[in-house]
C-alpha positions in Angstrom: 107.5 18.2 120.5 103.9 17.2 120.0 103.5 18.3 116.7 100.8 16.9 114.2 102.1 16.3 110.5 101.9 19.0 108.3 101.9 21.5 110.8 105.2 23.6 110.8 108.2 24.7 113.6 108.6 28.1 114.8 111.5 27.8 112.1 109.1 27.4 109.0 109.8 23.4 108.6 106.7 21.5 107.9 106.6 18.4 110.3 105.9 14.9 108.3 107.3 12.4 105.2 109.0 14.4 102.5 109.8 17.6 104.4 111.0 16.2 108.0 110.5 12.1 107.5 108.3 10.2 109.0 106.8 11.8 112.4 107.0 8.8 115.0 106.7 11.3 118.1 103.2 10.6 118.7 103.4 7.0 118.5 106.6 6.9 120.8 104.6 8.6 123.4 101.8 6.5 123.2 104.1 3.2 123.2 105.9 4.4 126.1 103.1 5.7 128.1 101.6 2.0 127.7 104.6 -0.2 127.9 105.8 1.9 130.9 102.7 1.4 132.9 102.5 5.1 133.7 99.1 5.6 135.0 99.6 2.6 137.3 102.9 3.7 138.3 101.5 7.7 138.9 98.8 6.1 141.5 101.7 3.9 143.1 103.5 7.0 143.7 100.0 9.0 144.7 100.1 6.3 147.1 103.7 6.6 148.2 103.5 9.9 148.8 101.1 10.4 150.8 102.8 7.7 153.2 106.0 9.7 153.1 106.5 13.2 154.4 110.2 13.9 154.0 110.7 11.3 150.9 108.7 11.8 148.0 108.4 10.5 144.4 108.2 11.9 140.9 107.4 10.5 137.3 107.6 12.2 133.8 107.2 11.6 130.2 109.9 13.7 128.0 109.7 13.7 124.1 112.6 14.9 122.0 113.0 15.7 118.6 116.9 16.8 117.0 117.2 18.2 113.5 120.0 16.6 111.4 122.3 18.8 109.3 124.5 22.0 109.3 122.6 25.2 109.1 125.2 26.3 106.9 124.8 24.6 103.3 128.2 24.4 102.5 129.2 22.3 105.6 126.9 19.8 104.4 129.7 18.0 102.5 132.2 15.3 102.9 134.6 13.0 101.2 136.3 9.6 101.6 138.6 7.5 100.0 139.2 4.1 99.1 141.9 1.4 98.5 141.5 -2.3 97.9 144.4 -4.3 97.9 145.3 -7.6 95.9 144.5 -9.3 99.2 141.0 -8.6 99.6 141.7 -5.9 102.5 140.4 -2.6 102.1 141.7 0.9 103.7 139.3 3.7 104.1 140.1 7.7 104.6 137.6 10.1 105.2 137.1 13.4 106.7 135.8 12.4 110.0 137.4 12.2 113.3 136.9 9.3 115.6 136.4 10.2 119.2 134.8 7.0 120.8 131.1 7.7 118.8 132.0 4.5 116.5 132.0 6.6 113.7 135.2 4.5 112.0 133.2 1.4 113.0 129.8 2.0 110.9 132.1 3.6 108.1 133.8 0.4 108.0 130.7 -1.5 108.3 129.6 0.0 105.0 132.7 -0.5 103.2 132.1 -4.1 103.9 128.8 -4.8 103.0 129.3 -2.8 99.8 132.3 -5.0 98.9 130.5 -8.1 100.7 133.8 -8.6 102.8 134.4 -9.5 106.2 134.3 -6.4 108.4 137.9 -7.9 109.7 139.4 -6.9 106.4 138.4 -3.1 106.5 140.6 -0.6 108.0 140.3 3.0 108.7 143.4 5.0 108.3 143.8 8.3 110.9 142.0 11.3 109.4 144.5 13.4 107.5 143.9 16.5 105.3 146.8 14.6 102.7 144.1 11.9 101.9 140.7 14.2 102.3 141.3 17.7 102.1 138.6 20.6 103.1 137.1 18.7 105.7 134.3 19.7 108.0 133.9 19.6 112.1 132.9 16.6 113.3 130.0 17.7 114.2 126.2 18.2 114.5 125.8 14.2 114.3 126.2 14.4 110.9 129.6 12.3 110.3 128.0 8.7 109.6 125.6 10.6 107.3 128.3 12.0 105.1 131.2 9.9 105.3 129.3 6.8 105.4 127.7 8.4 102.0 130.9 9.3 101.0 132.6 5.9 101.5 129.8 4.2 99.6 130.2 6.5 96.6 133.7 5.2 96.6 133.0 1.7 96.7 130.3 1.8 94.2 133.1 3.5 91.8 135.4 0.6 92.4 132.7 -1.8 92.3 131.5 -0.1 88.9 135.0 -1.1 87.4 134.9 -4.6 88.2 131.7 -5.4 86.6 133.5 -7.1 84.0 135.5 -9.3 85.9 132.6 -10.1 88.3 130.8 -11.7 85.0 134.0 -13.7 83.9 134.2 -14.7 87.6 131.0 -15.4 88.5 129.0 -14.1 91.6 130.9 -16.2 94.2 133.9 -14.9 93.1 135.6 -13.2 96.4 137.0 -9.8 96.9 140.4 -11.1 96.9 140.3 -12.8 93.7 138.5 -9.5 92.3 141.0 -7.6 93.5 144.0 -9.7 92.3 142.3 -10.1 88.9 142.0 -6.5 88.4 145.6 -5.5 89.1 146.7 -7.7 86.2 143.8 -6.7 84.0 145.1 -2.6 85.0 141.8 -1.7 86.6 142.2 0.6 89.4 141.2 -0.3 92.6 141.3 3.0 94.0 138.5 5.8 94.3 137.4 9.2 95.7 134.0 9.4 97.1 131.9 12.3 97.7 128.9 13.3 99.2 126.9 16.3 99.2 123.4 16.8 100.8 120.3 17.6 98.7 120.4 21.8 98.7 116.4 21.8 99.2 117.0 19.5 102.5 119.5 22.0 104.2 120.5 25.6 104.7 119.0 28.5 106.7 119.4 31.9 106.2 118.6 33.2 109.9 118.7 37.0 108.5 116.9 36.6 105.2 113.8 38.8 105.3 111.0 37.8 103.7 110.4 38.6 100.0 107.7 40.5 98.6 105.8 38.1 96.4 106.1 35.4 99.2 102.8 33.6 99.3 100.9 34.6 102.9 99.8 31.1 103.2 103.1 29.4 103.5 104.8 29.0 107.4 106.6 31.8 109.1 110.0 31.8 108.3 110.0 29.1 106.1 111.5 31.6 103.0 114.6 31.5 105.2 115.3 28.1 104.1 115.2 24.2 105.2 117.4 23.9 108.1 117.5 19.8 109.0 117.6 16.9 106.7 115.2 14.6 109.1 114.7 14.4 113.1 116.0 12.0 115.3 113.2 11.4 117.8 112.4 9.4 121.2 110.5 9.7 124.4 111.7 8.6 127.7 109.8 8.2 130.7 111.6 8.6 134.3 111.0 7.8 137.9 113.2 9.9 141.0 113.0 9.9 144.5 114.0 12.8 146.7 114.9 13.4 150.1 112.8 16.4 151.4 115.3 17.4 154.3 118.6 16.9 152.4 117.4 17.8 148.6 119.3 14.5 147.3 117.8 12.9 144.6 118.0 9.3 143.3 116.9 8.1 139.6 115.0 4.8 140.4 114.5 4.2 136.4 114.3 5.7 133.1 113.0 3.8 130.1 114.1 5.3 126.7 113.0 4.5 122.9 114.5 6.0 120.1 114.0 5.9 116.2 117.3 5.9 114.4 116.0 4.3 111.5 117.5 1.2 110.0 120.5 1.2 112.5 123.6 0.4 110.8 125.1 -0.8 114.2 122.6 -1.0 117.3 125.1 -2.3 119.9 127.0 1.3 119.2 123.6 3.4 118.7 122.1 2.1 122.4 125.6 3.1 123.9 125.4 6.6 122.4 121.8 6.7 123.7 123.4 6.2 127.0 125.9 8.1 126.8 123.6 11.3 125.8 121.2 10.7 128.5 123.6 11.0 131.2 124.9 14.0 130.0 121.8 15.2 129.5 120.6 14.2 133.3 123.9 15.8 134.4 123.3 19.4 132.0 119.8 19.8 133.8 120.5 18.4 137.6 124.0 18.6 139.2 126.2 20.5 136.6 126.3 23.9 137.8 128.1 27.0 136.4 129.1 29.7 138.5 131.1 32.7 137.7 132.0 35.8 139.2 128.8 38.3 138.8 126.5 40.2 141.5 125.2 37.2 142.9 128.8 35.6 143.6 131.0 38.5 144.4 133.5 36.8 145.8 134.4 35.8 143.1 137.6 37.7 142.0 137.8 38.9 139.5 134.2 39.5 138.2 133.8 37.2 135.3 136.2 34.4 136.3 134.3 30.7 136.2 134.3 29.3 139.6 133.4 25.7 138.4 136.5 25.0 136.6 137.4 21.5 138.0 136.1 18.7 139.4 136.4 20.3 142.6 133.2 22.2 142.2 131.7 21.1 138.8 130.4 17.9 139.2 129.4 15.3 136.4 127.1 12.4 136.9 129.2 9.1 138.3 128.1 5.5 138.4 125.9 5.7 141.2 124.0 8.7 139.2 123.0 5.9 136.5 119.2 4.9 136.6 119.0 2.2 139.1 116.7 0.4 136.1 118.1 1.8 132.4 116.2 0.1 129.4 116.9 1.6 126.4 114.8 0.5 123.1 115.4 1.6 119.2 112.1 1.6 117.1 111.4 -0.9 114.9 110.8 -1.4 111.2 111.3 2.2 110.5 113.5 3.6 107.8 115.2 6.9 106.3 115.5 7.6 102.8 117.3 10.6 103.6 120.5 8.9 104.8 123.1 6.1 104.5 121.5 2.3 104.6 118.3 4.4 106.0 119.6 4.9 109.1 119.6 8.3 111.3 122.0 10.1 113.2 123.0 9.4 116.9 125.1 11.1 119.4 123.4 14.6 120.7 119.7 13.7 119.8 118.8 11.9 122.8 120.5 14.7 124.9 117.0 16.5 125.9 115.6 13.0 127.3 118.1 13.1 130.2 115.8 16.3 131.3 113.5 13.6 132.1 115.1 13.3 135.1 114.6 16.9 136.0 110.9 16.9 135.4 110.1 14.0 137.1 112.4 15.8 139.9 109.9 18.7 139.5 106.8 16.8 139.8 108.0 15.2 143.3 108.9 18.5 144.3 105.1 19.4 143.4 104.2 16.6 145.7 106.1 18.1 148.7 104.6 21.7 147.6 101.3 20.0 148.1 102.0 18.6 151.2 103.1 22.0 152.6 100.6 24.3 150.5 103.1 26.7 149.8 102.1 30.2 149.0 101.6 31.5 145.8 101.3 28.2 144.2 98.5 28.2 141.5 97.4 24.8 139.9 100.5 23.0 140.9 102.7 25.5 138.9 105.9 27.4 140.4 109.0 28.3 138.4 111.9 26.0 138.7 115.4 26.5 137.3 117.8 24.3 135.8 119.9 22.3 137.3 118.2 20.5 140.2 120.8 20.9 142.4 120.4 19.4 145.9 120.1 23.0 147.4 117.7 24.1 145.4 115.7 20.3 145.4 115.7 21.0 149.5 114.7 25.0 148.8 111.8 24.6 146.5 110.1 21.9 148.7 108.8 25.2 150.8 108.1 23.4 153.9 108.7 25.2 157.4 112.5 24.4 157.9 112.8 26.2 154.2 110.6 29.0 154.7 112.0 30.0 158.4 115.7 29.7 156.7 114.6 32.3 153.9 112.6 34.6 156.5 116.0 34.3 158.7 118.4 35.7 155.9 116.2 38.2 154.4 113.5 40.6 156.9 111.0 43.3 155.8 110.9 44.5 152.2 114.1 42.4 151.9 112.3 39.0 151.8 111.9 38.0 148.4 108.5 37.5 147.4 107.1 33.6 146.7 108.1 31.6 145.3 111.9 31.6 146.3 114.5 31.5 143.7 117.6 29.5 145.3 120.5 31.1 143.4 122.7 28.0 143.4 124.9 25.9 145.6 127.7 28.3 146.1 
């Protein structure tokens, strides 16, 4: 994620401005490095680790970028149906599904701003294909981009029909007055809106071969298309503490900043960032998938998922939330490629939760330095996700862990360093 402007990603997309939008990750990185006092905290953590043998702390700074669009071009489309009633209320139907992510609220805000009415006068109907047909999955964090723009398109069509009445009634006339006058003037107060993403900014043909006439100075794979409209970007700084003897960990603090463009609803976006961060943290630390295979032959039949319920598959709980959790939205940024200069949110901050994993690895590294684990080269060691308690405990590589491995294995059967714990089961 530390690209430079005009450099290309492996899939051929050029970073920056007209290609993928403004590239803010380097600026976000520098800002978080300074505001989170990274160097000062690094010194404090090193001092703490020197003074504590069985408790270690770690620090990590992690960037991310998340491309927004469906790679299948035909999926980047959406519709909305808007009614304005004579009492000044507005009913919106669109093709997206509300599942707690705030989609309906944002769509309502788009309509309220377009008509200049109160948000309380805008209602969103249940998603139904008898209102908006041929909908796309509510996925890829694309729904506000698609249905917000489709709703805005419908609102603009209605407003276009109201322009003569606006000229008659004046700029201070309410939507109720306009709608009532339009009804008696036999002006349509219903419109269907539609949005399709610019064909040059979406669509990626994975299997397309390089054309013979394609210029050799262009990035590799760029002939396959333009997979993303833009990137939602962010950086997180996380500090953790691990118990070397038990493998338990706690997240002391996480500071997160995300570029969401000109946010339609900052409260919703901050909540989405918090949720995505926690989901990413769980995925990279405690959510271990175990199924019947050669390493787990006791699970029958082979291939059956063992971690299929809350008794075996652990998701983050209240105690797993960072003890200090600060979320910021990048200020004074826009995004010319989405509705009202906003950016998609939901999935994009997910990987920032992995900063907990890398902070844990940093703490384990401190423990391994203390015991000088055989096979380590310049502090490098392979650590596999998720960072469960067992893995943290065994990766520390102290005498207890080493003796446990040697007790189980003997002779040529003893695994060569570094030992890779197979999991918690």
